[in-house]
Tab-separated table of C-alpha atoms in Angstrom:
chain	number	residue	atom	x	y	z
O	262	MET	CA	9.356	26.446	1.373
O	263	ASN	CA	10.657	23.773	3.429
O	264	THR	CA	14.515	23.777	1.853
O	265	GLN	CA	16.607	22.367	4.665
O	266	LEU	CA	15.347	19.194	5.771
O	267	PRO	CA	15.496	15.849	3.723
O	268	SER	CA	12.298	14.509	1.617
O	269	ALA	CA	11.928	11.397	-0.205
O	270	PHE	CA	11.447	13.730	-3.222
O	271	THR	CA	11.628	17.292	-5.087
O	272	PRO	CA	8.609	19.887	-4.538
O	273	ALA	CA	8.770	19.878	-8.339
O	274	GLU	CA	7.407	15.816	-7.859
O	275	PHE	CA	4.671	17.180	-5.490
O	276	GLN	CA	3.608	20.443	-8.006
O	277	ARG	CA	3.308	17.510	-10.772
O	278	ARG	CA	1.059	15.698	-8.793
O	279	ILE	CA	-0.756	18.362	-7.761
O	280	ALA	CA	-1.804	19.245	-11.254
O	281	LEU	CA	-2.827	16.076	-12.153
O	282	ILE	CA	-5.107	15.752	-8.671
O	283	LYS	CA	-6.541	19.276	-9.724
O	284	GLN	CA	-7.656	17.890	-12.804
O	285	GLN	CA	-9.470	15.055	-11.228
O	286	MET	CA	-10.874	17.526	-9.286
O	287	ALA	CA	-12.273	20.000	-12.221
O	288	ARG	CA	-13.911	16.817	-13.900
O	289	ALA	CA	-15.436	16.042	-10.489
O	290	GLY	CA	-16.885	19.444	-9.603
O	291	ILE	CA	-14.643	20.065	-5.969
O	292	ASP	CA	-13.339	23.050	-5.401
O	293	VAL	CA	-11.547	21.861	-1.754
O	294	LEU	CA	-10.257	18.395	-1.806
O	295	LEU	CA	-9.850	17.019	1.521
O	296	VAL	CA	-8.146	13.960	2.089
O	297	SER	CA	-7.841	11.647	4.941
O	298	ASP	CA	-6.402	8.257	3.886
O	299	PRO	CA	-2.829	7.922	5.030
O	300	SER	CA	-1.178	6.697	1.680
O	301	ASN	CA	-3.555	9.471	-0.348
O	302	MET	CA	-1.597	11.953	2.292
O	303	ASN	CA	1.554	11.288	1.804
O	304	TYR	CA	1.756	11.284	-2.218
O	305	LEU	CA	-0.384	14.662	-1.942
O	306	THR	CA	2.390	16.505	0.672
O	307	GLY	CA	4.920	13.800	1.739
O	308	TYR	CA	3.639	13.373	5.425
O	309	ASP	CA	5.709	10.349	6.899
O	310	ALA	CA	4.596	9.282	10.047
O	311	PRO	CA	2.516	6.582	12.020
O	312	SER	CA	0.430	9.650	13.412
O	313	TYR	CA	-3.080	8.481	11.656
O	314	TYR	CA	-4.552	6.862	14.807
O	315	ILE	CA	-6.121	10.253	15.680
O	316	PRO	CA	-7.902	12.291	13.028
O	317	GLN	CA	-5.859	14.405	10.875
O	318	MET	CA	-6.327	15.773	7.054
O	319	ALA	CA	-4.515	17.330	3.684
O	320	VAL	CA	-6.251	19.676	2.484
O	321	LEU	CA	-6.003	20.651	-1.603
O	322	ALA	CA	-8.099	23.967	-2.949
O	323	MET	CA	-7.787	24.593	-6.220
O	324	SER	CA	-7.373	27.937	-5.877
O	325	ASP	CA	-4.123	26.961	-3.647
O	326	ASP	CA	-0.471	26.031	-5.132
O	327	GLN	CA	0.262	24.257	-2.067
O	328	PRO	CA	-2.183	21.754	0.226
O	329	LEU	CA	-2.585	22.386	3.823
O	330	TRP	CA	-1.609	19.651	6.256
O	331	ILE	CA	-3.854	19.393	9.767
O	332	GLY	CA	-2.880	17.362	12.640
O	333	ARG	CA	-2.217	17.293	15.861
O	334	LYS	CA	-0.090	19.472	17.516
O	335	MET	CA	3.019	17.830	18.387
O	336	ASP	CA	2.683	15.934	14.853
O	337	VAL	CA	3.910	19.593	12.994
O	338	ALA	CA	7.405	18.509	13.824
O	339	CYS	CA	7.095	15.199	11.980
O	340	ALA	CA	5.270	17.724	8.813
O	341	ARG	CA	8.347	19.782	9.352
O	342	TYR	CA	10.634	16.747	8.314
O	343	THR	CA	8.914	15.063	5.662
O	344	ALA	CA	6.130	16.898	3.686
O	345	PHE	CA	7.094	19.540	1.601
O	346	MET	CA	5.314	22.349	2.096
O	347	SER	CA	5.856	26.134	3.580
O	348	PRO	CA	5.755	25.712	7.372
O	349	GLU	CA	2.819	28.270	7.264
O	350	ASN	CA	0.549	25.362	5.351
O	351	LEU	CA	1.549	23.349	8.857
O	352	ILE	CA	-1.721	23.620	10.904
O	353	GLY	CA	-1.638	21.828	14.463
O	354	TYR	CA	-4.660	21.220	16.502
O	355	PRO	CA	-4.216	21.654	20.473
O	356	GLU	CA	-4.088	18.760	22.929
O	357	THR	CA	-7.614	19.957	24.244
O	358	TYR	CA	-9.080	17.950	21.215
O	359	ILE	CA	-7.827	14.355	22.357
O	360	GLY	CA	-9.272	12.290	24.590
O	361	VAL	CA	-12.415	14.271	25.353
O	362	GLN	CA	-16.335	13.722	24.404
O	363	ASP	CA	-17.462	17.694	24.629
O	364	ARG	CA	-15.239	18.749	21.220
O	365	HIS	CA	-13.973	17.171	17.890
O	366	VAL	CA	-11.010	18.016	16.121
O	367	MET	CA	-13.625	18.338	12.921
O	368	GLU	CA	-14.215	21.345	14.436
O	369	PHE	CA	-11.580	22.419	14.375
O	370	VAL	CA	-10.797	21.685	10.527
O	371	ALA	CA	-13.827	23.412	9.752
O	372	GLU	CA	-13.220	26.545	11.580
O	373	VAL	CA	-9.767	26.511	9.101
O	374	LEU	CA	-12.053	26.015	6.153
O	375	ARG	CA	-13.908	28.833	6.928
O	376	GLU	CA	-11.035	30.924	8.245
O	377	ARG	CA	-9.890	30.673	4.191
O	378	HIS	CA	-13.917	31.306	3.256
O	379	TRP	CA	-13.992	27.787	1.979
O	380	ASP	CA	-17.354	26.619	3.784
O	381	ARG	CA	-20.130	27.225	0.993
O	382	LEU	CA	-17.863	25.498	-1.795
O	383	ARG	CA	-17.894	22.050	-3.119
O	384	LEU	CA	-16.025	19.821	-0.502
O	385	GLY	CA	-14.749	16.746	-1.761
O	386	LEU	CA	-14.512	13.605	0.867
O	387	GLU	CA	-13.073	10.301	0.999
O	388	MET	CA	-16.093	8.724	1.536
O	389	ASP	CA	-14.339	4.930	2.178
O	390	THR	CA	-11.221	5.155	4.394
O	391	ALA	CA	-10.864	4.014	7.759
O	392	PRO	CA	-9.365	7.771	9.331
O	393	LEU	CA	-12.406	9.168	8.122
O	394	THR	CA	-14.854	7.923	10.390
O	395	PRO	CA	-18.812	8.004	10.171
O	396	ARG	CA	-18.597	10.601	13.544
O	397	CYS	CA	-15.966	12.598	11.341
O	398	VAL	CA	-18.479	13.101	8.689
O	399	GLU	CA	-20.775	13.751	11.020
O	400	LYS	CA	-19.140	16.800	12.679
O	401	LEU	CA	-17.830	18.557	9.111
O	402	GLN	CA	-21.326	18.381	8.095
O	403	GLN	CA	-22.794	19.665	11.199
O	404	GLN	CA	-20.399	22.761	10.838
O	405	LEU	CA	-19.991	23.516	7.658
O	406	PRO	CA	-23.837	23.337	6.267
O	407	TYR	CA	-23.615	25.846	3.848
O	408	ALA	CA	-20.889	23.647	1.956
O	409	SER	CA	-21.938	21.200	-0.947
O	410	TRP	CA	-20.504	17.509	-0.456
O	411	VAL	CA	-19.234	15.399	-3.336
O	412	ASP	CA	-17.820	11.419	-2.680
O	413	ALA	CA	-14.318	12.038	-3.874
O	414	GLU	CA	-13.347	8.340	-2.626
O	415	LEU	CA	-10.232	7.117	-5.387
O	416	LEU	CA	-9.997	10.429	-6.623
O	417	VAL	CA	-6.078	10.204	-5.707
O	418	ASN	CA	-5.900	6.606	-5.474
O	419	ARG	CA	-6.444	6.946	-9.766
O	420	VAL	CA	-4.045	9.259	-10.351
O	421	ARG	CA	-1.495	7.358	-7.919
O	422	LEU	CA	-1.778	4.297	-10.451
O	423	ILE	CA	0.355	5.578	-12.757
O	424	LYS	CA	4.070	5.833	-11.218
O	425	SER	CA	7.055	8.946	-12.027
O	426	ASP	CA	10.371	7.877	-12.148
O	427	ALA	CA	10.848	9.069	-9.267
O	428	GLU	CA	8.519	6.476	-7.420
O	429	ILE	CA	9.795	3.703	-9.400
O	430	VAL	CA	13.171	3.666	-8.120
O	431	TYR	CA	11.807	3.524	-4.506
O	432	ILE	CA	10.030	0.530	-5.648
O	433	GLN	CA	13.037	-1.483	-6.696
O	434	GLN	CA	14.718	-0.388	-3.787
O	435	ALA	CA	12.019	-2.127	-1.921
O	436	ALA	CA	12.183	-5.097	-4.319
O	437	GLN	CA	15.854	-5.811	-3.545
O	438	ILE	CA	15.034	-5.346	0.493
O	439	SER	CA	12.209	-7.981	-0.141
O	440	GLN	CA	15.098	-10.557	-1.747
O	441	ARG	CA	16.812	-9.903	1.010
O	442	ALA	CA	14.212	-10.560	3.254
O	443	MET	CA	12.795	-13.755	1.603
O	444	GLN	CA	16.849	-14.872	1.629
O	445	ALA	CA	16.808	-14.323	5.567
O	446	ALA	CA	13.462	-16.704	5.700
O	447	TYR	CA	15.454	-19.407	3.754
O	448	ASP	CA	18.568	-19.364	6.139
O	449	ALA	CA	16.346	-19.554	9.128
O	450	ILE	CA	13.780	-22.123	8.553
O	451	GLU	CA	14.988	-25.122	10.059
O	452	PRO	CA	13.769	-28.114	11.613
O	453	GLY	CA	13.704	-27.276	15.403
O	454	VAL	CA	13.724	-23.427	14.874
O	455	ARG	CA	11.012	-21.776	16.789
O	456	GLU	CA	8.689	-19.772	13.937
O	457	CYS	CA	9.410	-16.719	15.921
O	458	ASP	CA	12.905	-16.897	15.645
O	459	ALA	CA	13.137	-17.052	12.031
O	460	ALA	CA	10.232	-14.178	11.805
O	461	ALA	CA	12.761	-12.090	13.868
O	462	LYS	CA	15.472	-12.599	11.385
O	463	VAL	CA	13.307	-11.432	8.298
O	464	MET	CA	11.653	-9.056	10.495
O	465	ALA	CA	16.198	-8.036	11.035
O	466	ALA	CA	16.636	-7.901	6.847
O	467	LEU	CA	13.730	-5.769	6.458
O	468	ILE	CA	14.536	-2.992	8.675
O	469	ALA	CA	18.518	-3.264	7.500
O	470	GLY	CA	17.614	-2.671	4.203
O	471	THR	CA	20.891	-3.079	2.296
O	472	ASP	CA	24.202	-1.226	2.463
O	473	LYS	CA	22.941	1.864	1.035
O	474	PHE	CA	19.856	2.027	2.086
O	475	ALA	CA	17.821	1.360	4.772
O	476	GLY	CA	14.212	-0.363	5.164
O	477	HIS	CA	11.549	1.695	6.393
O	478	LEU	CA	8.175	1.071	8.264
O	479	THR	CA	6.282	-1.555	5.853
O	480	MET	CA	2.773	-1.543	5.663
O	481	GLN	CA	1.599	-4.891	7.485
O	482	GLY	CA	4.353	-3.883	10.700
O	483	ALA	CA	5.210	-7.319	9.599
O	484	PHE	CA	4.610	-10.059	7.460
O	485	SER	CA	1.980	-13.432	7.178
O	486	MET	CA	4.081	-16.401	7.799
O	487	PRO	CA	2.100	-19.605	8.845
O	488	SER	CA	3.180	-23.216	8.469
O	489	GLY	CA	1.470	-26.832	8.343
O	490	GLU	CA	-2.364	-26.872	8.048
O	491	ARG	CA	-2.148	-23.007	8.765
O	492	THR	CA	-1.105	-22.948	5.215
O	493	SER	CA	-4.439	-22.857	3.742
O	494	ALA	CA	-5.297	-19.426	5.143
O	495	PRO	CA	-3.694	-16.192	3.606
O	496	HIS	CA	-2.883	-13.675	6.109
O	497	LEU	CA	-1.847	-15.520	9.557
O	498	ALA	CA	1.828	-14.369	11.522
O	499	TRP	CA	3.964	-17.133	13.090
O	500	THR	CA	3.939	-19.275	16.399
O	501	ASP	CA	6.116	-20.006	19.104
O	502	ALA	CA	5.984	-23.542	17.993
O	503	PRO	CA	9.108	-24.869	15.965
O	504	PHE	CA	9.474	-25.695	12.307
O	505	ARG	CA	9.192	-29.483	11.773
O	506	LYS	CA	10.175	-32.587	9.250
O	507	HIS	CA	7.860	-32.627	6.217
O	508	GLN	CA	6.038	-29.327	6.869
O	509	LEU	CA	5.045	-26.500	4.706
O	510	THR	CA	5.657	-22.915	5.045
O	511	SER	CA	4.920	-19.630	3.785
O	512	ILE	CA	5.542	-16.139	3.444
O	513	GLU	CA	3.979	-13.321	2.274
O	514	LEU	CA	6.108	-9.984	3.049
O	515	GLY	CA	6.880	-6.657	1.464
O	516	GLY	CA	10.193	-4.269	1.389
O	517	CYS	CA	9.595	-0.510	1.899
O	518	ARG	CA	11.382	2.478	1.144
O	519	TYR	CA	9.440	5.826	1.778
O	520	ALA	CA	6.266	4.007	2.056
O	521	TYR	CA	6.763	2.744	-1.164
O	522	HIS	CA	6.434	-1.310	-1.134
O	523	ALA	CA	7.666	-4.385	-3.400
O	524	GLY	CA	5.587	-7.860	-2.219
O	525	LEU	CA	6.976	-11.159	-2.698
O	526	SER	CA	5.334	-14.293	-1.624
O	527	ARG	CA	7.570	-17.854	-1.667
O	528	SER	CA	6.302	-21.454	-0.146
O	529	PHE	CA	9.288	-23.401	2.079
O	530	PHE	CA	8.783	-27.247	2.723
O	531	LEU	CA	10.984	-29.156	4.779
O	532	GLY	CA	11.842	-32.755	3.564
O	533	SER	CA	10.045	-34.117	0.745
O	534	PRO	CA	7.064	-32.800	-0.420
O	535	PRO	CA	3.880	-34.954	-1.466
O	536	ALA	CA	2.450	-35.165	-4.996
O	537	GLU	CA	-0.288	-33.085	-5.030
O	538	LEU	CA	1.527	-30.315	-3.537
O	539	GLN	CA	4.212	-30.462	-6.175
O	540	HIS	CA	1.986	-30.428	-8.890
O	541	CYS	CA	-0.403	-27.473	-7.437
O	542	ALA	CA	3.505	-25.879	-7.541
O	543	GLU	CA	4.139	-26.634	-11.016
O	544	VAL	CA	1.336	-25.350	-12.390
O	545	THR	CA	0.966	-22.335	-10.519
O	546	ILE	CA	4.701	-21.361	-11.446
O	547	SER	CA	4.339	-22.202	-14.957
O	548	GLY	CA	0.877	-20.193	-15.136
O	549	MET	CA	2.625	-17.324	-13.548
O	550	ALA	CA	4.965	-17.322	-16.437
O	551	GLU	CA	2.143	-17.104	-18.663
O	552	VAL	CA	0.632	-14.139	-16.310
O	553	LEU	CA	4.193	-12.198	-16.582
O	554	GLU	CA	3.741	-12.848	-20.784
O	555	ARG	CA	0.330	-11.291	-20.706
O	556	MET	CA	1.501	-8.080	-18.453
O	557	ARG	CA	1.440	-5.353	-21.344
O	558	ALA	CA	0.582	-1.980	-21.917
O	559	GLY	CA	-2.643	-2.271	-23.951
O	560	ASN	CA	-3.714	-5.472	-21.964
O	561	THR	CA	-6.340	-5.198	-19.365
O	562	CYS	CA	-6.521	-6.595	-16.210
O	563	GLY	CA	-9.558	-8.340	-16.850
O	564	GLU	CA	-7.985	-9.951	-19.291
O	565	VAL	CA	-4.840	-11.203	-17.593
O	566	ALA	CA	-7.158	-12.676	-14.929
O	567	ASP	CA	-9.261	-14.777	-17.618
O	568	HIS	CA	-6.052	-16.247	-18.973
O	569	TRP	CA	-5.132	-17.285	-15.788
O	570	ASN	CA	-7.912	-18.959	-14.502
O	571	GLY	CA	-8.095	-21.418	-18.181
O	572	ILE	CA	-4.621	-22.399	-16.755
O	573	LEU	CA	-5.954	-23.605	-13.173
O	574	SER	CA	-9.149	-25.179	-15.157
O	575	ARG	CA	-7.339	-27.176	-17.493
O	576	ALA	CA	-5.066	-28.326	-14.453
O	577	GLY	CA	-8.410	-29.426	-12.640
O	578	LEU	CA	-7.337	-26.519	-9.915
O	579	ARG	CA	-9.458	-23.555	-9.176
O	580	LYS	CA	-9.034	-20.125	-7.411
O	581	GLU	CA	-11.605	-17.850	-6.384
O	582	SER	CA	-9.374	-15.104	-5.129
O	583	ARG	CA	-8.430	-12.306	-7.395
O	584	ILE	CA	-4.258	-12.402	-8.954
O	585	GLY	CA	-3.247	-9.147	-7.713
O	586	TYR	CA	-3.374	-5.550	-7.619
O	587	SER	CA	-1.945	-2.504	-8.452
O	588	ILE	CA	0.666	-1.623	-5.671
O	589	GLY	CA	2.624	1.317	-4.059
O	590	ILE	CA	2.449	3.410	-0.625
O	591	GLY	CA	1.195	1.465	1.696
O	592	TYR	CA	0.633	1.871	5.582
O	593	PRO	CA	-1.180	-0.203	8.281
O	594	LEU	CA	-5.001	0.624	8.267
O	595	ALA	CA	-4.997	2.009	4.213
O	596	SER	CA	-2.665	-1.188	3.239
O	597	TRP	CA	-0.217	-1.094	0.624
O	598	ILE	CA	-3.248	-1.447	-2.629
O	599	ASP	CA	-3.215	1.139	-4.377
O	600	ARG	CA	-7.659	0.426	-4.822
O	601	SER	CA	-7.494	1.243	-7.999
O	602	ALA	CA	-6.865	-1.524	-10.317
O	603	SER	CA	-7.636	-5.545	-9.365
O	604	LEU	CA	-6.201	-8.655	-11.455
O	605	GLN	CA	-9.305	-9.881	-11.603
O	606	SER	CA	-11.906	-11.232	-14.522
O	607	GLY	CA	-14.440	-7.781	-15.473
O	608	ASP	CA	-11.538	-5.218	-14.617
O	609	PRO	CA	-11.378	-3.259	-17.549
O	610	THR	CA	-8.446	-1.214	-16.142
O	611	VAL	CA	-5.903	-0.828	-19.404
O	612	MET	CA	-2.032	-1.631	-18.119
O	613	GLN	CA	-0.297	1.254	-19.367
O	614	PRO	CA	3.381	1.897	-18.427
O	615	ASN	CA	5.136	2.861	-15.073
O	616	MET	CA	1.853	0.523	-13.292
O	617	THR	CA	3.088	-1.453	-11.283
O	618	PHE	CA	1.456	-4.706	-10.120
O	619	HIS	CA	1.847	-7.460	-6.934
O	620	ILE	CA	0.856	-10.855	-8.697
O	621	ILE	CA	0.281	-12.687	-6.222
O	622	LEU	CA	-0.876	-16.541	-6.720
O	623	GLY	CA	-1.675	-18.036	-3.622
O	624	MET	CA	-3.470	-21.631	-4.166
O	625	TRP	CA	-5.351	-21.900	-0.750
O	626	MET	CA	-6.984	-25.567	-0.113
O	627	ASP	CA	-8.691	-27.211	2.549
O	628	ARG	CA	-5.537	-28.237	4.479
O	629	TRP	CA	-2.378	-26.455	2.913
O	630	GLY	CA	-1.568	-23.621	0.781
O	631	PHE	CA	1.335	-22.984	-1.599
O	632	GLU	CA	1.840	-18.767	-2.754
O	633	VAL	CA	4.500	-17.485	-5.353
O	634	SER	CA	4.035	-13.546	-6.076
O	635	GLU	CA	5.915	-11.039	-8.145
O	636	THR	CA	6.244	-7.383	-8.011
O	637	VAL	CA	6.010	-6.057	-11.628
O	638	ARG	CA	6.521	-2.930	-13.233
O	639	ILE	CA	4.715	-2.249	-16.815
O	640	THR	CA	7.026	-0.476	-19.331
O	641	ASP	CA	6.762	0.526	-23.279
O	642	THR	CA	7.113	-3.067	-24.500
O	643	ALA	CA	7.426	-5.428	-21.973
O	644	VAL	CA	6.923	-6.477	-18.251
O	645	ASP	CA	9.936	-5.820	-15.707
O	646	VAL	CA	9.916	-7.976	-12.819
O	647	LEU	CA	11.455	-6.204	-10.022
O	648	THR	CA	12.135	-8.979	-7.182
O	649	ASP	CA	14.859	-11.311	-8.080
O	650	PHE	CA	14.435	-15.088	-6.222
O	651	PRO	CA	14.135	-18.483	-7.307
O	652	ARG	CA	10.415	-18.641	-8.431
O	653	ALA	CA	9.724	-22.639	-7.191
O	654	LEU	CA	8.388	-24.538	-3.930
O	655	LEU	CA	11.851	-23.854	-1.710
O	656	VAL	CA	12.582	-27.493	-0.597
O	657	LYS	CA	14.870	-27.538	2.514
O	658	ALA	CA	16.241	-31.195	2.926
């Protein structure tokens, strides 16, 4: 066991997760689970490094107490510093598998499975994750012709839906970082200041964290910060143009601790906002208060979304996109979305204590948009709003 190096969680926390994942494997009839989603790999093993641009995999067998981590040989060092497993469970493939056409990493993975006599069992694959390409699947199935294949998509994601108290701590810390970063945006946005210069100060705040803990690599790598008419689009970054008087800017960012995120969105206006924007902001902010009242254990995600849609309908407004999702571990390519619960009409997911959601009420019109969001935790009796920043259209005269 890796006892000399720092880790985000204790081995006991990982064993708790493994037990829950094995319960789901048993229900699905899976003997060996192959995990390629970076967020799920982190959840299962603790591995935390941006090496997912090349094939890597965590492998959990029902018969074993610890998973395997299989990745590039040079990245075994990253696994030693972050994963909880014993050194013999960290397996590196040689550089001869990188950047070549005549061999594939999945051939190496298949050999590892054959050596352990797992090649004739029921193997579970995450079939809808970016790192597991069609070529990867093809090679695995060619190399393991006697295996039975089970689609294990979202198996780990569903286990991740309810956070442990240890995970909640990191999401709470990420929320503190989010607040500091949003304050940096508020302080920096002024007429004449370039958008990129304000963005640099926000990025610095996301990395610096607080005086007690640092910010870590965010899912977005950066954050969204459109201005002017570009606020009508939800996921645009900054430009090198200066902020102007009578201009709207929207920001969606997320602090990060050990891959755990807390999202936060706000909109800023330089000058006196027009009546149409003010009306939208008032409806959206009051609607957020009502949504929060319904984020309770026992309610469904669909019921919350339906209530929000009723608020908009009565106000003569409309929002076609969902209003939130379960949030937690995040990496580029994998997002910070757990992909297991969605605040949209028809989602039957029943809220339970220690579920965490990013509620984002983004109102994107033809030529402008308004955003406000909160990251929350469901408790036994209420909802805990983890971010603490003024919930308003933030006007700077």
